[in-house]
Amino acid sequence: MADSPRRRLADRVSSSPTFIGSGSRFTGDLECASDLVVGGAVIGDGDVKGSLTLSDSGSWEGEIRAGNAVIAGEVQGSVTVAEKLELRATARIKGSLKARSIAVAKGAIIEGDMAVTSGKPVVHFEEKRDK
């Protein structure tokens, strides 16, 4: 059932994303034309045209721009997302957040300001299932 609706942003990652695996470190500015999954560390600015998934073991130091994003790891820097930003319970953010819609799980830590460009309120939720 390939055309079934997907309820979560994390379910929408393309079938061939770019990976930066756990234990890996990338230093420098990164441009990604499609989806990006980060389990390791990135130091630098990133421009992700598709969806960014930062796992709970992942970290990013620098400015992030993405179409959509699910963050479960640590970010030090600003995050600007064109559409939906989802912060998982394990997310630790030090910096500003800006997105059309923002959903924050109970337990996420945010040290900075948030701006929702659609004018809608930030959605708070409790995670009910594993990653």
PDB file of C-alpha atoms in Angstrom:
ATOM      1  CA  MET A   1       0.000   0.000   0.000  1.00  0.00           C
ATOM      2  CA  ALA A   2       2.511   2.562  -1.221  1.00  0.00           C
ATOM      3  CA  ASP A   3       0.007   5.421  -1.385  1.00  0.00           C
ATOM      4  CA  SER A   4      -1.193   5.118   2.215  1.00  0.00           C
ATOM      5  CA  PRO A   5      -1.251   8.401   4.144  1.00  0.00           C
ATOM      6  CA  ARG A   6       1.598   8.951   6.552  1.00  0.00           C
ATOM      7  CA  ARG A   7       0.763  10.520   9.865  1.00  0.00           C
ATOM      8  CA  ARG A   8       4.161  11.658  11.018  1.00  0.00           C
ATOM      9  CA  LEU A   9       6.756  13.836   9.360  1.00  0.00           C
ATOM     10  CA  ALA A  10       9.385  11.190  10.144  1.00  0.00           C
ATOM     11  CA  ASP A  11       7.431   8.745   7.968  1.00  0.00           C
ATOM     12  CA  ARG A  12       7.925  10.962   4.906  1.00  0.00           C
ATOM     13  CA  VAL A  13      11.699  10.574   4.447  1.00  0.00           C
ATOM     14  CA  SER A  14      12.482   9.648   0.858  1.00  0.00           C
ATOM     15  CA  SER A  15      13.667   6.175  -0.047  1.00  0.00           C
ATOM     16  CA  SER A  16      17.193   7.396  -0.838  1.00  0.00           C
ATOM     17  CA  PRO A  17      18.243  10.050   1.696  1.00  0.00           C
ATOM     18  CA  THR A  18      21.814  11.145   2.339  1.00  0.00           C
ATOM     19  CA  PHE A  19      23.201   9.725   5.615  1.00  0.00           C
ATOM     20  CA  ILE A  20      25.793  10.980   8.061  1.00  0.00           C
ATOM     21  CA  GLY A  21      26.002   7.936  10.292  1.00  0.00           C
ATOM     22  CA  SER A  22      26.544   7.586  14.006  1.00  0.00           C
ATOM     23  CA  GLY A  23      30.233   7.964  14.825  1.00  0.00           C
ATOM     24  CA  SER A  24      30.845  10.143  11.739  1.00  0.00           C
ATOM     25  CA  ARG A  25      31.750  13.827  11.791  1.00  0.00           C
ATOM     26  CA  PHE A  26      31.220  16.306   8.965  1.00  0.00           C
ATOM     27  CA  THR A  27      32.902  19.714   9.127  1.00  0.00           C
ATOM     28  CA  GLY A  28      32.008  22.452   6.635  1.00  0.00           C
ATOM     29  CA  ASP A  29      28.949  23.888   4.953  1.00  0.00           C
ATOM     30  CA  LEU A  30      26.551  21.284   3.617  1.00  0.00           C
ATOM     31  CA  GLU A  31      24.061  21.544   0.751  1.00  0.00           C
ATOM     32  CA  CYS A  32      21.663  18.660   0.233  1.00  0.00           C
ATOM     33  CA  ALA A  33      19.230  18.575  -2.696  1.00  0.00           C
ATOM     34  CA  SER A  34      16.937  15.972  -1.073  1.00  0.00           C
ATOM     35  CA  ASP A  35      16.462  14.405   2.383  1.00  0.00           C
ATOM     36  CA  LEU A  36      19.245  14.174   4.978  1.00  0.00           C
ATOM     37  CA  VAL A  37      19.509  11.860   7.991  1.00  0.00           C
ATOM     38  CA  VAL A  38      22.152  12.726  10.602  1.00  0.00           C
ATOM     39  CA  GLY A  39      23.193  10.294  13.326  1.00  0.00           C
ATOM     40  CA  GLY A  40      26.688  11.716  13.767  1.00  0.00           C
ATOM     41  CA  ALA A  41      28.003  15.251  14.170  1.00  0.00           C
ATOM     42  CA  VAL A  42      27.878  18.211  11.784  1.00  0.00           C
ATOM     43  CA  ILE A  43      29.842  21.404  12.352  1.00  0.00           C
ATOM     44  CA  GLY A  44      28.866  24.049   9.808  1.00  0.00           C
ATOM     45  CA  ASP A  45      25.849  25.562   8.128  1.00  0.00           C
ATOM     46  CA  GLY A  46      23.378  23.392   6.244  1.00  0.00           C
ATOM     47  CA  ASP A  47      20.857  23.942   3.477  1.00  0.00           C
ATOM     48  CA  VAL A  48      18.597  20.890   3.090  1.00  0.00           C
ATOM     49  CA  LYS A  49      16.002  21.181   0.317  1.00  0.00           C
ATOM     50  CA  GLY A  50      14.080  18.125   1.546  1.00  0.00           C
ATOM     51  CA  SER A  51      13.519  16.829   5.080  1.00  0.00           C
ATOM     52  CA  LEU A  52      16.202  16.802   7.766  1.00  0.00           C
ATOM     53  CA  THR A  53      16.137  14.087  10.416  1.00  0.00           C
ATOM     54  CA  LEU A  54      18.578  14.591  13.293  1.00  0.00           C
ATOM     55  CA  SER A  55      18.556  11.429  15.419  1.00  0.00           C
ATOM     56  CA  ASP A  56      18.896  11.404  19.201  1.00  0.00           C
ATOM     57  CA  SER A  57      22.611  10.550  18.809  1.00  0.00           C
ATOM     58  CA  GLY A  58      23.124  13.355  16.272  1.00  0.00           C
ATOM     59  CA  SER A  59      24.402  16.873  16.844  1.00  0.00           C
ATOM     60  CA  TRP A  60      24.633  19.988  14.703  1.00  0.00           C
ATOM     61  CA  GLU A  61      26.599  23.154  15.410  1.00  0.00           C
ATOM     62  CA  GLY A  62      25.707  25.934  12.990  1.00  0.00           C
ATOM     63  CA  GLU A  63      22.777  27.348  11.080  1.00  0.00           C
ATOM     64  CA  ILE A  64      20.223  24.934   9.608  1.00  0.00           C
ATOM     65  CA  ARG A  65      17.783  25.661   6.772  1.00  0.00           C
ATOM     66  CA  ALA A  66      15.443  22.857   5.673  1.00  0.00           C
ATOM     67  CA  GLY A  67      12.121  22.175   3.965  1.00  0.00           C
ATOM     68  CA  ASN A  68      10.912  20.069   6.919  1.00  0.00           C
ATOM     69  CA  ALA A  69      12.762  18.793   9.991  1.00  0.00           C
ATOM     70  CA  VAL A  70      12.508  16.264  12.805  1.00  0.00           C
ATOM     71  CA  ILE A  71      15.058  16.930  15.533  1.00  0.00           C
ATOM     72  CA  ALA A  72      15.755  14.428  18.299  1.00  0.00           C
ATOM     73  CA  GLY A  73      19.396  15.355  18.936  1.00  0.00           C
ATOM     74  CA  GLU A  74      21.356  18.457  19.902  1.00  0.00           C
ATOM     75  CA  VAL A  75      21.511  21.714  17.919  1.00  0.00           C
ATOM     76  CA  GLN A  76      23.592  24.778  18.704  1.00  0.00           C
ATOM     77  CA  GLY A  77      22.513  27.450  16.249  1.00  0.00           C
ATOM     78  CA  SER A  78      19.471  28.740  14.435  1.00  0.00           C
ATOM     79  CA  VAL A  79      16.973  26.460  12.694  1.00  0.00           C
ATOM     80  CA  THR A  80      14.789  27.820   9.880  1.00  0.00           C
ATOM     81  CA  VAL A  81      12.258  25.420   8.368  1.00  0.00           C
ATOM     82  CA  ALA A  82       9.966  26.280   5.452  1.00  0.00           C
ATOM     83  CA  GLU A  83       7.130  23.982   6.568  1.00  0.00           C
ATOM     84  CA  LYS A  84       6.945  21.674   9.620  1.00  0.00           C
ATOM     85  CA  LEU A  85       9.464  21.407  12.465  1.00  0.00           C
ATOM     86  CA  GLU A  86       9.021  18.561  14.946  1.00  0.00           C
ATOM     87  CA  LEU A  87      11.095  18.438  18.132  1.00  0.00           C
ATOM     88  CA  ARG A  88      11.227  15.015  19.768  1.00  0.00           C
ATOM     89  CA  ALA A  89      11.437  14.511  23.556  1.00  0.00           C
ATOM     90  CA  THR A  90      15.227  14.029  23.389  1.00  0.00           C
ATOM     91  CA  ALA A  91      15.847  17.289  21.448  1.00  0.00           C
ATOM     92  CA  ARG A  92      18.207  19.853  22.998  1.00  0.00           C
ATOM     93  CA  ILE A  93      18.215  23.209  21.194  1.00  0.00           C
ATOM     94  CA  LYS A  94      20.370  26.273  21.937  1.00  0.00           C
ATOM     95  CA  GLY A  95      19.308  28.864  19.393  1.00  0.00           C
ATOM     96  CA  SER A  96      16.354  30.330  17.558  1.00  0.00           C
ATOM     97  CA  LEU A  97      13.670  28.282  15.820  1.00  0.00           C
ATOM     98  CA  LYS A  98      11.502  29.481  12.933  1.00  0.00           C
ATOM     99  CA  ALA A  99       9.009  27.392  10.944  1.00  0.00           C
ATOM    100  CA  ARG A 100       5.540  27.477   9.398  1.00  0.00           C
ATOM    101  CA  SER A 101       4.433  25.031  12.124  1.00  0.00           C
ATOM    102  CA  ILE A 102       6.236  23.747  15.200  1.00  0.00           C
ATOM    103  CA  ALA A 103       5.422  20.665  17.270  1.00  0.00           C
ATOM    104  CA  VAL A 104       7.310  20.107  20.533  1.00  0.00           C
ATOM    105  CA  ALA A 105       7.292  16.845  22.489  1.00  0.00           C
ATOM    106  CA  LYS A 106       7.196  16.907  26.263  1.00  0.00           C
ATOM    107  CA  GLY A 107      10.803  16.678  27.464  1.00  0.00           C
ATOM    108  CA  ALA A 108      12.432  18.685  24.652  1.00  0.00           C
ATOM    109  CA  ILE A 109      14.765  21.421  25.900  1.00  0.00           C
ATOM    110  CA  ILE A 110      14.813  24.752  24.060  1.00  0.00           C
ATOM    111  CA  GLU A 111      17.091  27.633  25.057  1.00  0.00           C
ATOM    112  CA  GLY A 112      16.108  30.351  22.617  1.00  0.00           C
ATOM    113  CA  ASP A 113      13.143  31.863  20.876  1.00  0.00           C
ATOM    114  CA  MET A 114      10.530  30.273  18.610  1.00  0.00           C
ATOM    115  CA  ALA A 115       8.637  31.886  15.741  1.00  0.00           C
ATOM    116  CA  VAL A 116       5.730  30.243  13.931  1.00  0.00           C
ATOM    117  CA  THR A 117       5.324  31.918  10.545  1.00  0.00           C
ATOM    118  CA  SER A 118       1.756  30.655   9.966  1.00  0.00           C
ATOM    119  CA  GLY A 119       0.509  32.486  13.055  1.00  0.00           C
ATOM    120  CA  LYS A 120      -0.779  29.237  14.562  1.00  0.00           C
ATOM    121  CA  PRO A 121       0.235  28.223  18.104  1.00  0.00           C
ATOM    122  CA  VAL A 122       3.080  25.834  18.879  1.00  0.00           C
ATOM    123  CA  VAL A 123       1.702  22.287  19.235  1.00  0.00           C
ATOM    124  CA  HIS A 124       2.790  20.416  22.365  1.00  0.00           C
ATOM    125  CA  PHE A 125       2.534  16.633  22.413  1.00  0.00           C
ATOM    126  CA  GLU A 126       3.578  13.590  24.391  1.00  0.00           C
ATOM    127  CA  GLU A 127       5.356  10.857  22.459  1.00  0.00           C
ATOM    128  CA  LYS A 128       3.344   7.671  22.574  1.00  0.00           C
ATOM    129  CA  ARG A 129       5.458   5.407  20.425  1.00  0.00           C
ATOM    130  CA  ASP A 130       9.119   4.715  19.856  1.00  0.00           C
ATOM    131  CA  LYS A 131      11.069   6.482  17.133  1.00  0.00           C
TER     132      LYS A 131
END
